Coordinates of C-alpha atoms and ligand atoms in Angstrom, one line a residue:
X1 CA -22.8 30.0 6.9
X2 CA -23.8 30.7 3.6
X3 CA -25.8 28.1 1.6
X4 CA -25.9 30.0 -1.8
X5 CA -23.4 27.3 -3.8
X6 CA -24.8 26.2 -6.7
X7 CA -23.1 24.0 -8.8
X8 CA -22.5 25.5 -12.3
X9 CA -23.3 22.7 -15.6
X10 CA -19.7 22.7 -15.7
X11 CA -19.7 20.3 -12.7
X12 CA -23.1 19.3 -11.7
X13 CA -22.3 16.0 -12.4
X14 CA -18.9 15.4 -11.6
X15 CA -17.9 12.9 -9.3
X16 CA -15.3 12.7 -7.0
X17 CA -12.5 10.2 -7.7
X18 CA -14.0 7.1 -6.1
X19 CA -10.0 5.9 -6.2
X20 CA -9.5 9.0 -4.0
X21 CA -12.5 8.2 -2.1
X22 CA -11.8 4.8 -1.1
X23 CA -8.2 5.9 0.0
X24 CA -9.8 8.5 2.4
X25 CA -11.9 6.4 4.5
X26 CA -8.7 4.1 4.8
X27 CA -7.4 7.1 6.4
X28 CA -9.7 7.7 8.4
X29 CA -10.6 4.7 10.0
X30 CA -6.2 4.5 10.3
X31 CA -6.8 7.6 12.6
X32 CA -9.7 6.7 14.3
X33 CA -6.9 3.9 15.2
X34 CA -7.9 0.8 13.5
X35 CA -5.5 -0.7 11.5
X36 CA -5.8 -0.7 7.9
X37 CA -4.3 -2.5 5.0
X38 CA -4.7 0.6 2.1
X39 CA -4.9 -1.9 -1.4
X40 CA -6.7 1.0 -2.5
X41 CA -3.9 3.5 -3.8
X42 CA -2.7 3.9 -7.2
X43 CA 0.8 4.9 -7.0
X44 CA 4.2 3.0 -6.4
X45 CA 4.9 2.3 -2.7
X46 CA 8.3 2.9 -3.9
X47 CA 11.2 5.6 -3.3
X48 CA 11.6 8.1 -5.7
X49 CA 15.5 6.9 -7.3
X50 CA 17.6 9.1 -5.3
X51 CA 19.4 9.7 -8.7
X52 CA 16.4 11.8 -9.7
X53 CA 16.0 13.6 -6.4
X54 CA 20.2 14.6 -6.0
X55 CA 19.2 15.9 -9.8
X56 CA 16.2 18.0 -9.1
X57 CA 18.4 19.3 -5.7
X58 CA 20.9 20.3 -8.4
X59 CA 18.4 21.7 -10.6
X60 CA 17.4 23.9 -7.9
X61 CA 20.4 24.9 -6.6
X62 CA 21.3 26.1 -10.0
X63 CA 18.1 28.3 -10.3
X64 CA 15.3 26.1 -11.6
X65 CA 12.9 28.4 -9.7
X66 CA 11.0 30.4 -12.2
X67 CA 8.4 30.0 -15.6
X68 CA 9.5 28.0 -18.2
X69 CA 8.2 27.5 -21.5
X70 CA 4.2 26.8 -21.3
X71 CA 5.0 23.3 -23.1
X72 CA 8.1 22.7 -21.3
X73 CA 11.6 22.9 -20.6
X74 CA 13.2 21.9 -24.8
X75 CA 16.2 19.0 -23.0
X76 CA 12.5 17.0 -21.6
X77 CA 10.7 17.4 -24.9
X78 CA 13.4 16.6 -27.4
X79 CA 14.1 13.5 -25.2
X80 CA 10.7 12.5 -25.2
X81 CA 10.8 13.6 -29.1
X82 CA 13.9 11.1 -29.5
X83 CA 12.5 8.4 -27.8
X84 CA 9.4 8.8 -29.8
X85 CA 11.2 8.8 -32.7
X86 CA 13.7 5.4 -31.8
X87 CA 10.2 3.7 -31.8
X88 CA 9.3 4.9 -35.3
X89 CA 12.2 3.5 -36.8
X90 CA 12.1 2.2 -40.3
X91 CA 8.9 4.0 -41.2
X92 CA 10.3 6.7 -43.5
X93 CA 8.4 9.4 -41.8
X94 CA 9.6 12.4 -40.4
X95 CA 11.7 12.4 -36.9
X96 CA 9.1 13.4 -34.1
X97 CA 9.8 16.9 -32.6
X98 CA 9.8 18.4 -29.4
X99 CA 7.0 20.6 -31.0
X100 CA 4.9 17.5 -31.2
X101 CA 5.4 17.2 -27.3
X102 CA 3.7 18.8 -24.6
X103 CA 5.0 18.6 -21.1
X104 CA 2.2 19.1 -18.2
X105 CA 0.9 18.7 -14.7
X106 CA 1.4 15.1 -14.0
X107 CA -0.4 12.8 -17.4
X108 CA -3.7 13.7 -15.9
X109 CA -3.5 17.3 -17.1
X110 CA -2.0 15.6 -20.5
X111 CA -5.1 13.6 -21.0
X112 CA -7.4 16.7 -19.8
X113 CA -5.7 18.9 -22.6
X114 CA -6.1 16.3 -25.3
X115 CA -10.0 15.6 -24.6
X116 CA -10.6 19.2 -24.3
X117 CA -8.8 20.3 -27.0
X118 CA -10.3 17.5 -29.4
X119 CA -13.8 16.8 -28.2
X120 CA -17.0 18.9 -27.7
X121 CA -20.6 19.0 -28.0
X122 CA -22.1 16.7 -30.4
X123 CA -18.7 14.5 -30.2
X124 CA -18.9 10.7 -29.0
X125 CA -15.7 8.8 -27.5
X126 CA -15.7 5.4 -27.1
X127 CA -14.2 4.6 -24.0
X128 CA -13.8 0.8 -23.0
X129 CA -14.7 -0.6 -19.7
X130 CA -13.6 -1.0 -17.6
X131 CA -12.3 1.9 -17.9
X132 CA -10.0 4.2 -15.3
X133 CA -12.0 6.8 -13.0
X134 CA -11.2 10.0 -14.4
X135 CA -11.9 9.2 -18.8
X136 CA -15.4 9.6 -18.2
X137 CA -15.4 12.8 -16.4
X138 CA -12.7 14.2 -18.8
X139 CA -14.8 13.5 -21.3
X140 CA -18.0 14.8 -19.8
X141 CA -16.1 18.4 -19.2
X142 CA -15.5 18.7 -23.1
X143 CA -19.0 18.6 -23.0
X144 CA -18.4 15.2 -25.9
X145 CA -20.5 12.2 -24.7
X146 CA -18.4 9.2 -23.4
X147 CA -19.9 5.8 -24.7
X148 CA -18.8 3.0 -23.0
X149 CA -17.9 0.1 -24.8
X150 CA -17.8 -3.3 -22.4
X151 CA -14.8 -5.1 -22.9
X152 CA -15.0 -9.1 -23.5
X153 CA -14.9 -11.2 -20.4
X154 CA -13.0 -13.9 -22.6
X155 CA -10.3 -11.5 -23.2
X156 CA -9.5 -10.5 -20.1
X157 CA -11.9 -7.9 -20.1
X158 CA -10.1 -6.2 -23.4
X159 CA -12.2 -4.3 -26.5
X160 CA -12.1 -5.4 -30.0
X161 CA -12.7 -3.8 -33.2
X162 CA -16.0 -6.0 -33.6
X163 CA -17.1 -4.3 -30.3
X164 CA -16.0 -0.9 -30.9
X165 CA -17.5 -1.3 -34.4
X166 CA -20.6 -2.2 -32.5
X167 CA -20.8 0.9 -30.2
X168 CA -19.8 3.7 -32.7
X169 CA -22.1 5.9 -34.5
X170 CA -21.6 8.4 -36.9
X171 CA -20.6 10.6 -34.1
X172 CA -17.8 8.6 -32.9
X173 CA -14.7 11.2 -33.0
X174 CA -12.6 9.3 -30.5
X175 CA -11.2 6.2 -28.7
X176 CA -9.5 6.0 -25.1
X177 CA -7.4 3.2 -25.0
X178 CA -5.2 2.8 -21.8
X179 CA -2.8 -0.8 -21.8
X180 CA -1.7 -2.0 -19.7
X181 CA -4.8 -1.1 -17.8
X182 CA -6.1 0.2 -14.9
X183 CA -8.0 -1.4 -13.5
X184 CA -7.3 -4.7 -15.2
X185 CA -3.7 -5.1 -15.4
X186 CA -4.4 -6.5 -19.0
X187 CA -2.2 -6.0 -21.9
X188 CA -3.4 -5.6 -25.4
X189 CA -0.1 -7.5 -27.3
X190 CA 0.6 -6.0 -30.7
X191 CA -2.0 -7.8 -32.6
X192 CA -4.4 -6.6 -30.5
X193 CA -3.5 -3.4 -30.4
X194 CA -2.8 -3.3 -34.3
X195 CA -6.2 -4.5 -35.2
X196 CA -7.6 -1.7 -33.5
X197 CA -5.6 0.8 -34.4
X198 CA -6.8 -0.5 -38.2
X199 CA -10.4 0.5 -37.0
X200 CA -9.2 3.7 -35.8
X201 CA -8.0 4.9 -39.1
X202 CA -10.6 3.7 -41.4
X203 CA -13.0 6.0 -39.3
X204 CA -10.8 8.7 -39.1
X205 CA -11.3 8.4 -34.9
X206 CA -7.9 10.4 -33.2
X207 CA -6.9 8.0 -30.7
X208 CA -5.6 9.1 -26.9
X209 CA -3.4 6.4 -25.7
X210 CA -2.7 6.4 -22.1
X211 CA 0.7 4.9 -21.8
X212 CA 1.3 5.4 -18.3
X213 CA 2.1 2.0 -17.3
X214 CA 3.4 0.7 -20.1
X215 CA 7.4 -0.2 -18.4
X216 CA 5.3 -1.6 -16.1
X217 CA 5.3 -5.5 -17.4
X218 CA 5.7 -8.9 -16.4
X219 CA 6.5 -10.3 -19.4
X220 CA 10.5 -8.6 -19.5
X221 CA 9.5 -6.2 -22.3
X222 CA 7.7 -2.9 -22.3
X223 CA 4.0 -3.3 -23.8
X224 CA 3.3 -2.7 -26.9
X225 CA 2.7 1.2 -27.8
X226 CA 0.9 3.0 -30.5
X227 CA 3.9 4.5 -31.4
X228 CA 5.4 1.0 -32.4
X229 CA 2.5 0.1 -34.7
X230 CA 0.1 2.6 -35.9
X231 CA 0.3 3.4 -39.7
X232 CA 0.6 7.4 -39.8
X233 CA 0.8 9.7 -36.5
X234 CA -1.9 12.0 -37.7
X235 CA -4.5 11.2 -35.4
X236 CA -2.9 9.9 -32.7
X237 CA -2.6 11.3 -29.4
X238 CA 0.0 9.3 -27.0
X239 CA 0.1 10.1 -23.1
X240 CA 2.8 9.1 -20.4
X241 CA 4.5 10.5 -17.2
X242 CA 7.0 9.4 -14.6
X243 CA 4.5 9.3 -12.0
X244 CA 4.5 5.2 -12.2
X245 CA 7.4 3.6 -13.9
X246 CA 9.7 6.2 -12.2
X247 CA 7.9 6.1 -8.5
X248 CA 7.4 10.1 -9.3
X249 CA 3.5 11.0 -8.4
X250 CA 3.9 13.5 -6.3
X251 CA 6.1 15.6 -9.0
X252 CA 3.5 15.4 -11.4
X253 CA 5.1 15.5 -14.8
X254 CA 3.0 13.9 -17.9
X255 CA 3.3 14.9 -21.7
X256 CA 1.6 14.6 -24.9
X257 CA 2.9 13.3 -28.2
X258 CA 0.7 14.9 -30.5
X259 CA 0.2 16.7 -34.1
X260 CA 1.8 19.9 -34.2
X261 CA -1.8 21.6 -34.3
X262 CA -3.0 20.2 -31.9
X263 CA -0.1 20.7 -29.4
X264 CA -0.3 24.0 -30.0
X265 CA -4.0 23.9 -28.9
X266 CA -3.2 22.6 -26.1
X267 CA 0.0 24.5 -25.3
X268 CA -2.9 27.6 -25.6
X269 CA -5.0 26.1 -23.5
X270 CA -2.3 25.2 -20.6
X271 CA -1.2 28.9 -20.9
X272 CA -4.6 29.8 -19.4
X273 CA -4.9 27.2 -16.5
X274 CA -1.8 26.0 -15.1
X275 CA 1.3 27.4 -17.4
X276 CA 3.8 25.3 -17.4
X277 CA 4.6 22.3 -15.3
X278 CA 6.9 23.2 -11.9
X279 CA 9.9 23.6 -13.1
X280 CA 12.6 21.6 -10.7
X281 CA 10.1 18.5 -11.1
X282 CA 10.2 19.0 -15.1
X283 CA 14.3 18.7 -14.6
X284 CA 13.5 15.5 -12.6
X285 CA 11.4 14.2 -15.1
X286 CA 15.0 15.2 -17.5
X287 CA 17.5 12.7 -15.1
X288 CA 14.7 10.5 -15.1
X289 CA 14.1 9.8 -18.8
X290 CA 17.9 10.7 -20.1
X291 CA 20.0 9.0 -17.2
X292 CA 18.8 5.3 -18.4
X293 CA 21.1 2.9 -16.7
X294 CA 20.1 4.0 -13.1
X295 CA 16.4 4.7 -13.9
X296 CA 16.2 0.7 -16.1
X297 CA 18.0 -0.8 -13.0
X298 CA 15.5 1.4 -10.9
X299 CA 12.9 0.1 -12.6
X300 CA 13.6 -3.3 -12.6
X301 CA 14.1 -3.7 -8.9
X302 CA 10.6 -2.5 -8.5
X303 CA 9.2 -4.6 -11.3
X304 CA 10.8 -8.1 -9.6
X305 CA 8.9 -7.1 -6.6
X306 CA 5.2 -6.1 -8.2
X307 CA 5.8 -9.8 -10.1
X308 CA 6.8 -11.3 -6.6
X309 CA 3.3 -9.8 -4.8
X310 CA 1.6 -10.7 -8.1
X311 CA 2.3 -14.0 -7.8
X312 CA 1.7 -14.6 -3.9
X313 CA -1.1 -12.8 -4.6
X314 CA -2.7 -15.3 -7.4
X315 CA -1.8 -18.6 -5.5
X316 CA -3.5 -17.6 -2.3
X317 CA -6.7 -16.1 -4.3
X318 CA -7.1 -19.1 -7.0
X319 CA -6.5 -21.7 -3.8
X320 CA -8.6 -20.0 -1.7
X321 CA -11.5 -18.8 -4.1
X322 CA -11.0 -22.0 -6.8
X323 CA -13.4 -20.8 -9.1
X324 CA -12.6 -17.0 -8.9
X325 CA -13.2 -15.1 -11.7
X326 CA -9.6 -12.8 -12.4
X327 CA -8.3 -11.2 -15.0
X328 CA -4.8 -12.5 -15.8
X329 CA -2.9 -9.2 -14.9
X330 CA 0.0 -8.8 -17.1
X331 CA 1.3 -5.4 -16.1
X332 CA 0.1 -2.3 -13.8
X333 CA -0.2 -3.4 -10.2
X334 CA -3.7 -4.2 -10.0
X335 CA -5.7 -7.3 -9.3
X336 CA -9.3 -7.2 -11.2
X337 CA -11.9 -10.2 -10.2
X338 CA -15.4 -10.5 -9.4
X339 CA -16.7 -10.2 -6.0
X340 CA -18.8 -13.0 -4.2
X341 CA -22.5 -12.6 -5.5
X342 CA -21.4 -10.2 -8.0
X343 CA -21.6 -7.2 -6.0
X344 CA -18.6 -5.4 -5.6
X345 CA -19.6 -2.5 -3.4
X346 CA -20.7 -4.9 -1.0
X347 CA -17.6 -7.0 -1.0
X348 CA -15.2 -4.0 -0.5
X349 CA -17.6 -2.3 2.1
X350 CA -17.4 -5.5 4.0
X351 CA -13.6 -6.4 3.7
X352 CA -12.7 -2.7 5.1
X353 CA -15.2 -2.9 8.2
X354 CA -14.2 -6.6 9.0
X355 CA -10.9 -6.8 8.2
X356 CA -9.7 -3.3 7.9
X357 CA -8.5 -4.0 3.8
X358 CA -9.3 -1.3 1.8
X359 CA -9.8 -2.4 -1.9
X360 CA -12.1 -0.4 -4.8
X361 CA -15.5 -1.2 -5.8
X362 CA -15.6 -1.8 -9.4
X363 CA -18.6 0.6 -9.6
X364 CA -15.7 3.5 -9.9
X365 CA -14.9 1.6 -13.3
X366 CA -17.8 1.2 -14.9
X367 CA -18.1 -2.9 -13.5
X368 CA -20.5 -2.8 -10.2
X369 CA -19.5 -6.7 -10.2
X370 CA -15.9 -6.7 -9.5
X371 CA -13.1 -5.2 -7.5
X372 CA -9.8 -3.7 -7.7
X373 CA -7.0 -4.8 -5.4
X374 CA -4.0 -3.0 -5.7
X375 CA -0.4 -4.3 -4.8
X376 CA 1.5 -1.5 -4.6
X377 CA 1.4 -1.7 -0.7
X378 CA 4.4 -3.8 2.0
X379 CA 4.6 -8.0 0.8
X380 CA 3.4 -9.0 3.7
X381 CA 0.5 -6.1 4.0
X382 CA -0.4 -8.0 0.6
X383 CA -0.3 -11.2 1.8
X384 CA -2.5 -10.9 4.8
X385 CA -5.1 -8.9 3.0
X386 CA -5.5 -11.8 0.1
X387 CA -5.9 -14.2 3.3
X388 CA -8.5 -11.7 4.6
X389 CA -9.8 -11.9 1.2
X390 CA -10.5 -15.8 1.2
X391 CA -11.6 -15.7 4.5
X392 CA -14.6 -13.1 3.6
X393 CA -15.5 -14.7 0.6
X394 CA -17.5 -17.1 2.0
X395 CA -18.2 -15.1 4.7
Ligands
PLP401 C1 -4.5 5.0 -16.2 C2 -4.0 6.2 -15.5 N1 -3.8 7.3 -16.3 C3 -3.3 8.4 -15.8 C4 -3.0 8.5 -14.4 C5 -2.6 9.8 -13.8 O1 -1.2 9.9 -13.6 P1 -0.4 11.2 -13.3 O2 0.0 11.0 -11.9 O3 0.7 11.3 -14.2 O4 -1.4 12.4 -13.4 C6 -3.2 7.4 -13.6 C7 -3.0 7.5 -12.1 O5 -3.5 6.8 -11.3 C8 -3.7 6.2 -14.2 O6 -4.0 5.1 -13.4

């Protein structure tokens, strides 16, 4: 066996997705035969709409087999363009374009264009925190430095311009923002979300907003987007996908709304790694996003049930733990609160080997203290894990 690998600076430090990680052991331990509740995944334990698959079968059948354009298939962008555009309304601007859009390899790749394309050495971007696994190391491979920037615990862990304003510095080119988020569940409402965006412009920062969740809500309407309230698109960066409001992962389709220099940056750099996204999943995406009665009726089935577990889930945690600390999770399907003793590593480590729950340590986001909980998993699967939950707290 050879023993010559060494990493290259590209990736000395990169870190394996401790999401991934976490979901791993679950399986392993499931086929070492214990049984395992997995609350660690991050994807929809939902069916893909059969009205997307019959579509992508068609798509296939009619001879969706071969390149398309590195950006994408036009139909997906210019309805992403439209939509877009319906959310601009009233502004007096130009329509977006489907040469402001950039369709790639699930959102992931989207957000790996964008921070490649925009960052570099010498660049900061603020990125709050808690913050999803994968910003930092995105960051970190454009070489840019990624500055955390805590959220307040008395906003439900959320930023502010006061505390960005705190943690830029003169080399501050960027700002991730990600609502609702993951891990949180929080939603910055338009205020919010405004106030920052205010921030954003007066420094000239571009601003990546991961959208990904943003149908996801409990409150009957979709969260607010940059798209609805920031003043001029010029430095804006917006990112989405079907992998979560559609129950799509495994198709991995994502896109960028973006300036048409940059996209074309991008669309460069996708031409060297992946080309473009597979094509019968890039028709999916199309039924998906253009056939919206079935895919909002879709949606909302799934929706009813996340706000069903949500709520089981929060009266058997705030009876059971009464002075648990919890973010007030308003969209996404994740549970944020700090673990017994503030050590969150511990608490997961210990609900696995005791009760066989997986859940993730907040150490993958940037918050050692707490842990993630996800709901996406069987009602009852969720409802015997939270028991298991009480029962270790005091364990
Ligand atoms: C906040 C956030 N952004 C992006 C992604 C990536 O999604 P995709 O499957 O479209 O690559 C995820 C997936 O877990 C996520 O949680």
């Amino acid at each position: 066996m050879s023993h010559s690998f060494v990493p290259s600076p590209n990736v000395a430090s990169i870190q394996e997705s401790a999401t991934i990680a976490v979901s791993q052991r679950a399986k392993a331990l499931r086929a070492a035969g214990r049984s395992i509740i997995d609350l660690g995944a991050g994807e929809p334990d939902f069916d893909t709409p059969p009205f997307i698959l019959e579509a992508t079968k068609a798509a296939l059948d009619a001879g969706a087999t071969r390149y398309t354009a590195i950006e994408g298939i036009l139909p997906l962008r210019e309805a992403i363009a439209a939509d877009a555009t319906r959310r601009r309304a009233g502004r007096g601007e130009l329509p977006v374009t489907a040469g402001e859009v950039v369709v790639s390899t699930g959102s992931k790749q989207s957000l790996q264009n964008a921070t490649y394309a925009l960052f570099g050495p010498g660049d900061d971007v603020l990125v709050p925190v808690p913050s999803w696994v994968s910003y930092f190391e995105m960051v970190g491979l454009s070489r840019a430095r990624a500055v955390g920037v805590p959220g307040d615990p008395k906003r439900d862990l959320k930023v502010t311009p006061d505390l960005l304003r705190a943690a830029a510095t003169p080399a501050t080119k960027g700002l991730m923002l990600n609502s609702p988020s993951n891990p949180t569940g929080a939603v910055y409402d338009a205020a919010e979300l405004q106030a920052i965006l205010e921030v954003a412009a007066e420094r000239r920062w571009w601003v990546i907003s991961d959208e990904i969740y943003g149908r996801i809500t409990y409150s009957g309407t979709a969260a607010p987007s940059v798209l609805d309230l920031a003043s001029s698109r010029d430095q804006l960066v917006v990112v989405n996908g079907v992998a979560k409001a559609y129950a799509m992962t495994g198709f991995r389709i994502g896109w960028t709304i973006a300036p048409r220099a940059l996209s074309q940056a991008m669309t460069a750099l996708q031409s060297h790694t992946t080309s473009n996204a597979s094509t019968p999943a890039q028709y999916a995406a199309l039924a998906a996003l253009t056939r919206t009665a079935e895919a909002d009726a879709a949606l909302a089935v799934m929706v009813t049930e996340f706000r069903a577990r949500r709520d089981m889930a929060l009266d058997i945690l705030r009876e059971g733990v009464p002075a648990l600390e919890l973010v007030q999770p308003q969209g996404a399907f994740y549970l944020f609160f700090k673990a017994p003793g503030g050590d969150g590593t511990r608490f997961a480590n210990q609900l696995l080997e005791h009760e066989g729950v997986a859940i993730v340590p907040g150490a993958a986001f940037g918050t050692p203290e707490w842990v993630r909980v996800s709901y996406a998993a069987a009602r009852p699967d969720v409802e015997q894990a939270m028991r298991a939950i009480v029962r270790q707290w005091s364990a």
